[in-house]
Coordinates of N, CA and C in Angstrom, one line a residue:
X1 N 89.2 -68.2 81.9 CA 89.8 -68.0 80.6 C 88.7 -68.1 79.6
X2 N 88.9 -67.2 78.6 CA 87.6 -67.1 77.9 C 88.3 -67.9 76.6
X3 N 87.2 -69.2 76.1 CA 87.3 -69.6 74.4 C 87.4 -68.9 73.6
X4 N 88.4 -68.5 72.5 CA 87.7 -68.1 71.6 C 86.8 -68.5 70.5
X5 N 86.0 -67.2 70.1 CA 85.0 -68.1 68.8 C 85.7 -68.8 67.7
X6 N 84.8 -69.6 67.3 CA 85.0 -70.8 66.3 C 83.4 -71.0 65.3
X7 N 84.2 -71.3 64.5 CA 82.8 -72.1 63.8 C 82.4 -73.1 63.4
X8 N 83.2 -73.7 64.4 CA 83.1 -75.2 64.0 C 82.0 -75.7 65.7
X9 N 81.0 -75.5 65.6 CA 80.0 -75.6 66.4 C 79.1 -76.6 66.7
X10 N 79.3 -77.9 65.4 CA 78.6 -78.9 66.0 C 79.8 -80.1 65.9
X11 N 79.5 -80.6 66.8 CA 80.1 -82.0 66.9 C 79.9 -83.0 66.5
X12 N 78.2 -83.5 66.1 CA 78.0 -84.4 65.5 C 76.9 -84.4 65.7
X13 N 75.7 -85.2 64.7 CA 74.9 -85.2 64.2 C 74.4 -86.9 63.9
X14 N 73.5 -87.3 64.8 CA 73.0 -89.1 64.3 C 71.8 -88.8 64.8
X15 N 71.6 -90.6 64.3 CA 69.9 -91.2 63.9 C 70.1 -92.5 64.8
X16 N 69.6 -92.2 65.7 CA 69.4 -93.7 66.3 C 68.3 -94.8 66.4
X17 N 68.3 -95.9 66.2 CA 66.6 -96.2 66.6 C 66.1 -96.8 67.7
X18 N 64.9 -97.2 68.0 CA 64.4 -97.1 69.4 C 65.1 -98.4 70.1
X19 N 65.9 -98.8 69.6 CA 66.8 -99.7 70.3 C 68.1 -99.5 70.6
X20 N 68.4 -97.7 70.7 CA 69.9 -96.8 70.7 C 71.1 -97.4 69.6
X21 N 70.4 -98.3 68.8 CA 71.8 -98.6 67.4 C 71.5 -97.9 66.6
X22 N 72.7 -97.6 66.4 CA 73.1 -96.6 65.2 C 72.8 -96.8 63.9
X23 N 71.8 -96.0 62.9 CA 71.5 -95.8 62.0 C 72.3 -94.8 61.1
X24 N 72.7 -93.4 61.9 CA 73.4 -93.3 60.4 C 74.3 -91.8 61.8
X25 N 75.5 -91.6 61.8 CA 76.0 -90.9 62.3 C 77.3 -89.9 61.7
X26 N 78.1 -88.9 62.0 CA 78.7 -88.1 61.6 C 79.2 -87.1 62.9
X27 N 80.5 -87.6 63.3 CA 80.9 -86.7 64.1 C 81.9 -86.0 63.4
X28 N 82.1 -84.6 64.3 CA 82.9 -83.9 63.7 C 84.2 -83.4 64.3
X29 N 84.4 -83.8 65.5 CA 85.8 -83.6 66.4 C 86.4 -85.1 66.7
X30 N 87.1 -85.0 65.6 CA 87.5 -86.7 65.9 C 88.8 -86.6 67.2
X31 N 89.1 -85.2 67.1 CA 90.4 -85.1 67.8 C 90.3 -85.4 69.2
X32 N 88.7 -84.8 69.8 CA 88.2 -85.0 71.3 C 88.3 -86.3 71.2
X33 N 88.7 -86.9 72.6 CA 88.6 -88.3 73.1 C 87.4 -89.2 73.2
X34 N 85.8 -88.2 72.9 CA 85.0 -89.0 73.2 C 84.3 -89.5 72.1
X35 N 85.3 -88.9 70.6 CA 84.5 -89.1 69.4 C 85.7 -89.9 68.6
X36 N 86.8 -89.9 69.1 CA 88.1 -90.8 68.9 C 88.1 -91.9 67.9
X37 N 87.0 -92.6 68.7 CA 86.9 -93.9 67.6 C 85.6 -94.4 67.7
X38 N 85.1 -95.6 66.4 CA 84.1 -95.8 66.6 C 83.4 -96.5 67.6
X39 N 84.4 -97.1 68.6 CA 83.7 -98.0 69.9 C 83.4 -96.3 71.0
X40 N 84.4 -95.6 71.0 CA 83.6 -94.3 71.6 C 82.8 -93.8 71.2
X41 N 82.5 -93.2 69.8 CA 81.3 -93.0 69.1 C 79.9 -93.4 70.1
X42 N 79.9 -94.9 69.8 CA 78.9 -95.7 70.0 C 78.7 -96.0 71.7
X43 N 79.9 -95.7 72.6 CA 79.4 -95.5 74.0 C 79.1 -94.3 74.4
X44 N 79.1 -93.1 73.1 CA 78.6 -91.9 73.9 C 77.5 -91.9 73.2
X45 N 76.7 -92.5 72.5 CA 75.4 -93.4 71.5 C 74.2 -93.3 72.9
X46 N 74.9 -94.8 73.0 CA 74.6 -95.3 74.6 C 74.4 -94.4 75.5
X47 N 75.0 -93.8 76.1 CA 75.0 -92.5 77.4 C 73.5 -91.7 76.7
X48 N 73.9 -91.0 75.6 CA 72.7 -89.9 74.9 C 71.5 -91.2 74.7
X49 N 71.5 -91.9 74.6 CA 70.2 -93.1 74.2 C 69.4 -93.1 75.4
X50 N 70.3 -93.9 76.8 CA 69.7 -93.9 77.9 C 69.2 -92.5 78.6
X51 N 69.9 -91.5 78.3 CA 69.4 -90.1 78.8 C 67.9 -89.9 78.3
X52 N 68.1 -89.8 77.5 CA 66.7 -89.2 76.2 C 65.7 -90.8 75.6
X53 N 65.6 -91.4 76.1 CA 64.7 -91.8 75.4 C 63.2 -92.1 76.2
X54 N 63.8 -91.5 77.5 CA 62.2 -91.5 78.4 C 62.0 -90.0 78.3
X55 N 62.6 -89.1 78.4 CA 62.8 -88.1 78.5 C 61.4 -87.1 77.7
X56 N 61.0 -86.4 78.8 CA 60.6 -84.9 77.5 C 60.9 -84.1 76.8
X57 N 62.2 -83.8 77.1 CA 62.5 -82.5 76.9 C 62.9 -82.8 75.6
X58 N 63.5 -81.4 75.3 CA 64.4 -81.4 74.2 C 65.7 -81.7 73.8
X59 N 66.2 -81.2 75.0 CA 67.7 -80.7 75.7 C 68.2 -81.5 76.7
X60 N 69.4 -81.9 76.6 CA 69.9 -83.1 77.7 C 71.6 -82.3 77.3
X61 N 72.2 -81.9 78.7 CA 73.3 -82.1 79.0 C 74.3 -83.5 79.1
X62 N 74.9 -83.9 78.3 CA 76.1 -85.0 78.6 C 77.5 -85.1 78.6
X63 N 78.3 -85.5 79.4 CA 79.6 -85.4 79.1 C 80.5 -83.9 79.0
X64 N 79.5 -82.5 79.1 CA 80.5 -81.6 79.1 C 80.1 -81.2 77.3
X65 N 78.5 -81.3 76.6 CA 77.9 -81.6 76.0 C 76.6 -81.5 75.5
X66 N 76.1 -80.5 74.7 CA 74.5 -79.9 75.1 C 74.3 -80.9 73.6
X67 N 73.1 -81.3 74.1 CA 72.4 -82.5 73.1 C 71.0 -82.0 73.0
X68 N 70.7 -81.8 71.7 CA 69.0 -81.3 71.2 C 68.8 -82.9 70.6
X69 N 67.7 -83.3 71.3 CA 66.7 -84.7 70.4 C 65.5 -84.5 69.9
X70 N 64.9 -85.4 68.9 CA 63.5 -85.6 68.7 C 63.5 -86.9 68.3
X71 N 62.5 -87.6 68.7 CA 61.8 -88.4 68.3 C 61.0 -89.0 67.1
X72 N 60.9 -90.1 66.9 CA 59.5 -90.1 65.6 C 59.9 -91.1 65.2
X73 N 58.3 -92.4 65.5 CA 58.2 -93.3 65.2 C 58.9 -94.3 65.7
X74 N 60.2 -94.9 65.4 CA 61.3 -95.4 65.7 C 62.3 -94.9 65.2
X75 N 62.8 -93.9 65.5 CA 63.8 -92.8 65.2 C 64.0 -92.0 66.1
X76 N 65.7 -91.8 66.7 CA 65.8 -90.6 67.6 C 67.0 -90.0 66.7
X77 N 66.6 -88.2 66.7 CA 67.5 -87.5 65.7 C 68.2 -86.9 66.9
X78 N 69.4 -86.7 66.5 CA 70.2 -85.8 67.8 C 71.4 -84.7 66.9
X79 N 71.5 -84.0 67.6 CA 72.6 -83.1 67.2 C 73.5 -82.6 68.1
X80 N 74.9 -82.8 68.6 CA 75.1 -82.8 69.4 C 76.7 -81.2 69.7
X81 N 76.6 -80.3 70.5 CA 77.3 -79.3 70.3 C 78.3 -79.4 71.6
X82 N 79.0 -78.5 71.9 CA 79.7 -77.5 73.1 C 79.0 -77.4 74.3
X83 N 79.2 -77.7 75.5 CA 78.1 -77.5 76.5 C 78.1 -75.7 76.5
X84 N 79.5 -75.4 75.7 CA 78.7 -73.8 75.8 C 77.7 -73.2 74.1
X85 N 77.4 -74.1 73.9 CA 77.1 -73.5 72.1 C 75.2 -73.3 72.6
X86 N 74.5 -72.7 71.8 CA 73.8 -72.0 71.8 C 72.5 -72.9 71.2
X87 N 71.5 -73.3 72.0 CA 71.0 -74.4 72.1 C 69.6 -74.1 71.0
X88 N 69.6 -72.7 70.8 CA 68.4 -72.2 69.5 C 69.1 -72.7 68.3
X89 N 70.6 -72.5 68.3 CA 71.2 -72.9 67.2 C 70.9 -74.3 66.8
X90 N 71.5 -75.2 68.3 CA 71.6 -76.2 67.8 C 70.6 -77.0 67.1
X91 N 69.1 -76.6 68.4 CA 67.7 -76.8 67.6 C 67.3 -76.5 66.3
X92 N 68.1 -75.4 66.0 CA 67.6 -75.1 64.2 C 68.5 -76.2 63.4
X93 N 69.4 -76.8 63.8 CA 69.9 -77.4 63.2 C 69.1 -78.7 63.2
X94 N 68.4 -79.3 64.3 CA 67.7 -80.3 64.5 C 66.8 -80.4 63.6
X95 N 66.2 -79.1 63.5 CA 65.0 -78.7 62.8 C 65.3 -79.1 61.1
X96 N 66.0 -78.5 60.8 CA 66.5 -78.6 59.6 C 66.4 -79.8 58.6
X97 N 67.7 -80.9 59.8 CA 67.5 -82.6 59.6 C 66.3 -82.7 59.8
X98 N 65.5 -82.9 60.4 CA 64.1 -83.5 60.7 C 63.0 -83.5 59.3
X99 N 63.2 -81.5 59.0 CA 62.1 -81.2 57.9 C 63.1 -81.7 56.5
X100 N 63.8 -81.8 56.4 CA 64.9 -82.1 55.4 C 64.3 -83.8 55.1
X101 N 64.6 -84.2 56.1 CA 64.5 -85.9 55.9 C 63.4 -86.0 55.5
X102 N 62.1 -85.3 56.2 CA 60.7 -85.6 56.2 C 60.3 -85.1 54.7
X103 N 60.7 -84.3 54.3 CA 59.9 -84.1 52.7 C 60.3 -85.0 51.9
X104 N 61.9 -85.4 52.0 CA 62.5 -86.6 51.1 C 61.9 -87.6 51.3
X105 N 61.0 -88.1 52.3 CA 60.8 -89.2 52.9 C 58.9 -89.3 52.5
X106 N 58.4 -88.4 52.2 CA 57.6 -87.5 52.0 C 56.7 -87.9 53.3
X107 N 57.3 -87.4 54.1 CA 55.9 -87.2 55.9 C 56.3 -88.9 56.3
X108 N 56.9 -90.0 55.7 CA 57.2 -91.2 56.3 C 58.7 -91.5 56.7
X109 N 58.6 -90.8 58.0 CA 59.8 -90.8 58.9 C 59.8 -91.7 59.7
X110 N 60.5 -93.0 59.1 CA 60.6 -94.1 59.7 C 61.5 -95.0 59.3
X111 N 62.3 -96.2 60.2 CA 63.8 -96.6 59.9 C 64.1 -97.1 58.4
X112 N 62.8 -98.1 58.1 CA 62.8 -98.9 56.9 C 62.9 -98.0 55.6
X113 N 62.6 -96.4 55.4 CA 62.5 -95.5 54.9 C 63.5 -95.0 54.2
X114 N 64.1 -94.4 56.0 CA 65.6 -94.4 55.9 C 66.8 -94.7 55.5
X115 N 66.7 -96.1 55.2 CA 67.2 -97.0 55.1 C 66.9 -97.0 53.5
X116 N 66.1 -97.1 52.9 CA 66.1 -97.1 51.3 C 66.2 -96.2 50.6
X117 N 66.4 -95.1 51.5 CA 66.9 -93.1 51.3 C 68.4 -93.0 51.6
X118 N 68.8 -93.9 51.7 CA 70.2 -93.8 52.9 C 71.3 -92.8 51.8
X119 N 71.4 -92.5 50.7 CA 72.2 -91.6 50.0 C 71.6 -90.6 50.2
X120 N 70.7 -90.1 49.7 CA 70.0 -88.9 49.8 C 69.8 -88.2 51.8
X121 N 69.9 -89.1 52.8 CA 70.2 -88.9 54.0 C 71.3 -88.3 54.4
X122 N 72.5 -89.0 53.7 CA 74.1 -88.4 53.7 C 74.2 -87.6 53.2
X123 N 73.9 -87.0 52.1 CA 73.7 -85.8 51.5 C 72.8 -84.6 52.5
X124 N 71.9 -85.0 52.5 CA 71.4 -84.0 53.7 C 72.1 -83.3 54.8
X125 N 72.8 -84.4 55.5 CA 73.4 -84.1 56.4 C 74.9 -83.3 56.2
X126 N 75.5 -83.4 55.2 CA 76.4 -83.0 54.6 C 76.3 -81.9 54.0
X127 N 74.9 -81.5 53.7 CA 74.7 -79.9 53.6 C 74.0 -79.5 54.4
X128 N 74.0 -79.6 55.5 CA 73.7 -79.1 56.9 C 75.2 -78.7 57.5
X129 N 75.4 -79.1 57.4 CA 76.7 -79.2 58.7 C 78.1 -80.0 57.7
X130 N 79.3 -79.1 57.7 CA 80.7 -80.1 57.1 C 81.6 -79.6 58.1
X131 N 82.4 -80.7 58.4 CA 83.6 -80.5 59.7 C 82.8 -79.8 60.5
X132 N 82.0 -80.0 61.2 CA 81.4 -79.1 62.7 C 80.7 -77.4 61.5
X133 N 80.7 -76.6 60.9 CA 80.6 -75.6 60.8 C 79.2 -76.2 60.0
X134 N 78.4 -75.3 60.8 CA 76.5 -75.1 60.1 C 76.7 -74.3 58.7
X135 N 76.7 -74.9 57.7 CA 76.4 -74.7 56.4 C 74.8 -73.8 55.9
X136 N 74.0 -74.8 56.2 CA 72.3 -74.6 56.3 C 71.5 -75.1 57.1
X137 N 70.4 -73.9 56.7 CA 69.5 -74.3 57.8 C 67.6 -74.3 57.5
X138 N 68.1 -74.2 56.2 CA 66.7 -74.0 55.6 C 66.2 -75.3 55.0
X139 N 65.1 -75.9 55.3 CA 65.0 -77.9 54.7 C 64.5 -76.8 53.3
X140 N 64.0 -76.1 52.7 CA 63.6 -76.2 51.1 C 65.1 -76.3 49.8
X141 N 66.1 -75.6 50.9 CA 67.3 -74.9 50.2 C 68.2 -76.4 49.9
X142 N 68.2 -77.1 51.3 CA 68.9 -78.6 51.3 C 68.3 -79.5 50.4
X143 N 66.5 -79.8 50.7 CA 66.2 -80.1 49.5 C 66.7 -79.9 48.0
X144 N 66.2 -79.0 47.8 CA 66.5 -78.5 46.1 C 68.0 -79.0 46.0
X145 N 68.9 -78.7 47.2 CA 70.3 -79.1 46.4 C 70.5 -80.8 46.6
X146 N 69.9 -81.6 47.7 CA 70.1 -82.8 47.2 C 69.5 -83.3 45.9
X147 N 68.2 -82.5 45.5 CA 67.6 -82.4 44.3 C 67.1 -84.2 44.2
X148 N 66.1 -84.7 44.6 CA 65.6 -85.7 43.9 C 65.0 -86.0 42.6
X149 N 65.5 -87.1 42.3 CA 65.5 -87.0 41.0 C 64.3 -87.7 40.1
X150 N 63.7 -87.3 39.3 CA 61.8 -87.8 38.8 C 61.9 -89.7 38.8
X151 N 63.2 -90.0 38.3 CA 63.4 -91.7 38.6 C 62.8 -92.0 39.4
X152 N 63.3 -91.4 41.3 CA 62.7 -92.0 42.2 C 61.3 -91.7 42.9
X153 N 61.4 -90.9 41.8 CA 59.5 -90.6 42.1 C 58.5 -91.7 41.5
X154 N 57.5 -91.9 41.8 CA 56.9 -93.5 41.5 C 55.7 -92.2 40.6
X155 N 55.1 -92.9 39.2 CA 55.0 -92.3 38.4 C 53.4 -91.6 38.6
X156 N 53.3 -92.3 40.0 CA 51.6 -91.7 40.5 C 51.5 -90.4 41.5
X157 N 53.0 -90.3 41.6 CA 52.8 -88.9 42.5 C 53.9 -88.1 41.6
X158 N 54.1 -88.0 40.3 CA 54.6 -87.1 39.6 C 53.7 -86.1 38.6
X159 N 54.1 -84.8 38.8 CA 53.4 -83.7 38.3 C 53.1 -84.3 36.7
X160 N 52.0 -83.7 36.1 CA 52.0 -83.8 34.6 C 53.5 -83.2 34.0
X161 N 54.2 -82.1 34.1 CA 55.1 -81.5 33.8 C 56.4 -82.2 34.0
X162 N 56.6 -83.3 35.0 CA 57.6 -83.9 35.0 C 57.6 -84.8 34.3
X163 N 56.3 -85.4 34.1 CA 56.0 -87.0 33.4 C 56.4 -86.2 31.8
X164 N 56.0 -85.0 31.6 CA 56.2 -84.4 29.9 C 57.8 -84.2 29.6
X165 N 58.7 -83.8 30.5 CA 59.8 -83.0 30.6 C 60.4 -84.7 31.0
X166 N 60.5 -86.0 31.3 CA 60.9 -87.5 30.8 C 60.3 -88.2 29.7
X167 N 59.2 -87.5 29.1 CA 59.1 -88.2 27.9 C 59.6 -87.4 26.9
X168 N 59.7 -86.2 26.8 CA 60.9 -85.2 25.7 C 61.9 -85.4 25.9
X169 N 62.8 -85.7 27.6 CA 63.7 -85.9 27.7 C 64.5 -87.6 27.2
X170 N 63.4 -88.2 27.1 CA 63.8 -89.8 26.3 C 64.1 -89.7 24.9
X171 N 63.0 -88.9 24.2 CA 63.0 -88.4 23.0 C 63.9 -87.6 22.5
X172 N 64.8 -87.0 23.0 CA 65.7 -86.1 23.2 C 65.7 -85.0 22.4
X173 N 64.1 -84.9 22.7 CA 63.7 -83.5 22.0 C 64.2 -82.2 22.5
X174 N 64.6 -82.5 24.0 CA 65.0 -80.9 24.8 C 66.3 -80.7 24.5
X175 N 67.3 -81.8 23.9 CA 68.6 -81.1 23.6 C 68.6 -80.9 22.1
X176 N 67.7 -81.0 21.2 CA 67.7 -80.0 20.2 C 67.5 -78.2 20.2
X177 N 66.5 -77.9 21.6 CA 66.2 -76.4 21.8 C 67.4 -75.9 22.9

């Protein structure tokens, strides 16, 4: 019997760290039994942890379940689909999170990081992917829309243009033009 199509294609999406505890996760079929609740969540954590973390590859089958990982530093990113969904897809999707996090993070992809980005993380991931259906897939597009803001830029890696456009903007010279 054949499925029909859907677009609700991923199931979920987490950050684990090199110790398989959960850093930051989002499933999207709460209805399936294996994402039910959060003690299932976290034993199907466990299962994808112990699979992939010796692993090379990219791609790990689990539970009836196609799982794309990467690695980095102390960080494992996963995205997790349909054992029948389309595993370029899902990768692009990996891809996405990965280069998404990594510019916010600017090239320091790592837990402590994460962790003091943790809004701007959610946000990412929430324009990647809502209810299972792939939104985007482009990290410059997700960027721009979580939009960081010159605040949390430290004032030694901000352009001359931004440092001018917060001092007119104090001055509130730009809302007279």
């Amino acid at each position: 019997m054949s499925v029909p199509p859907s677009l609700h294609t991923i199931k979920g999406v987490c950050i684990l760290d090199n110790d398989g505890k959960r850093v930051v996760s989002k499933y999207h079929d709460t209805k399936d039994e294996t994402f039910a609740t959060a003690k299932d969540q976290k034993l199907f954590e466990s299962k994808v942890f112990k699979a992939t973390e010796k692993s090379s590859s990219e791609i790990v089958a689990i539970n009836n379940y196609t799982v794309v990982f990467r690695s980095n530093v102390d960080l494992f990113f996963y995205v997790i689909g349909d054992s029948r969904e389309n595993e370029l897809m899902l990768l692009s999707v990996l891809n996405a999170l990965y280069e998404s996090i990594s510019m916010i993070l600017r090239k320091n992809v790592e837990k402590r990081a994460l962790f003091d980005h943790m809004d701007s993380i959610l946000l990412i991931c929430d324009e990647i992917v809502d209810q299972g259906i792939l939104l985007e897939c482009d990290a410059n597009n997700i960027v721009n829309r979580v939009h960081v803001k010159t605040e949390d830029i430290p004032l030694s890696e901000q352009t001359v243009t931004q440092v001018s456009y917060d001092i007119l903007k104090s001055f509130n010279w730009l809302s007279q033009s």
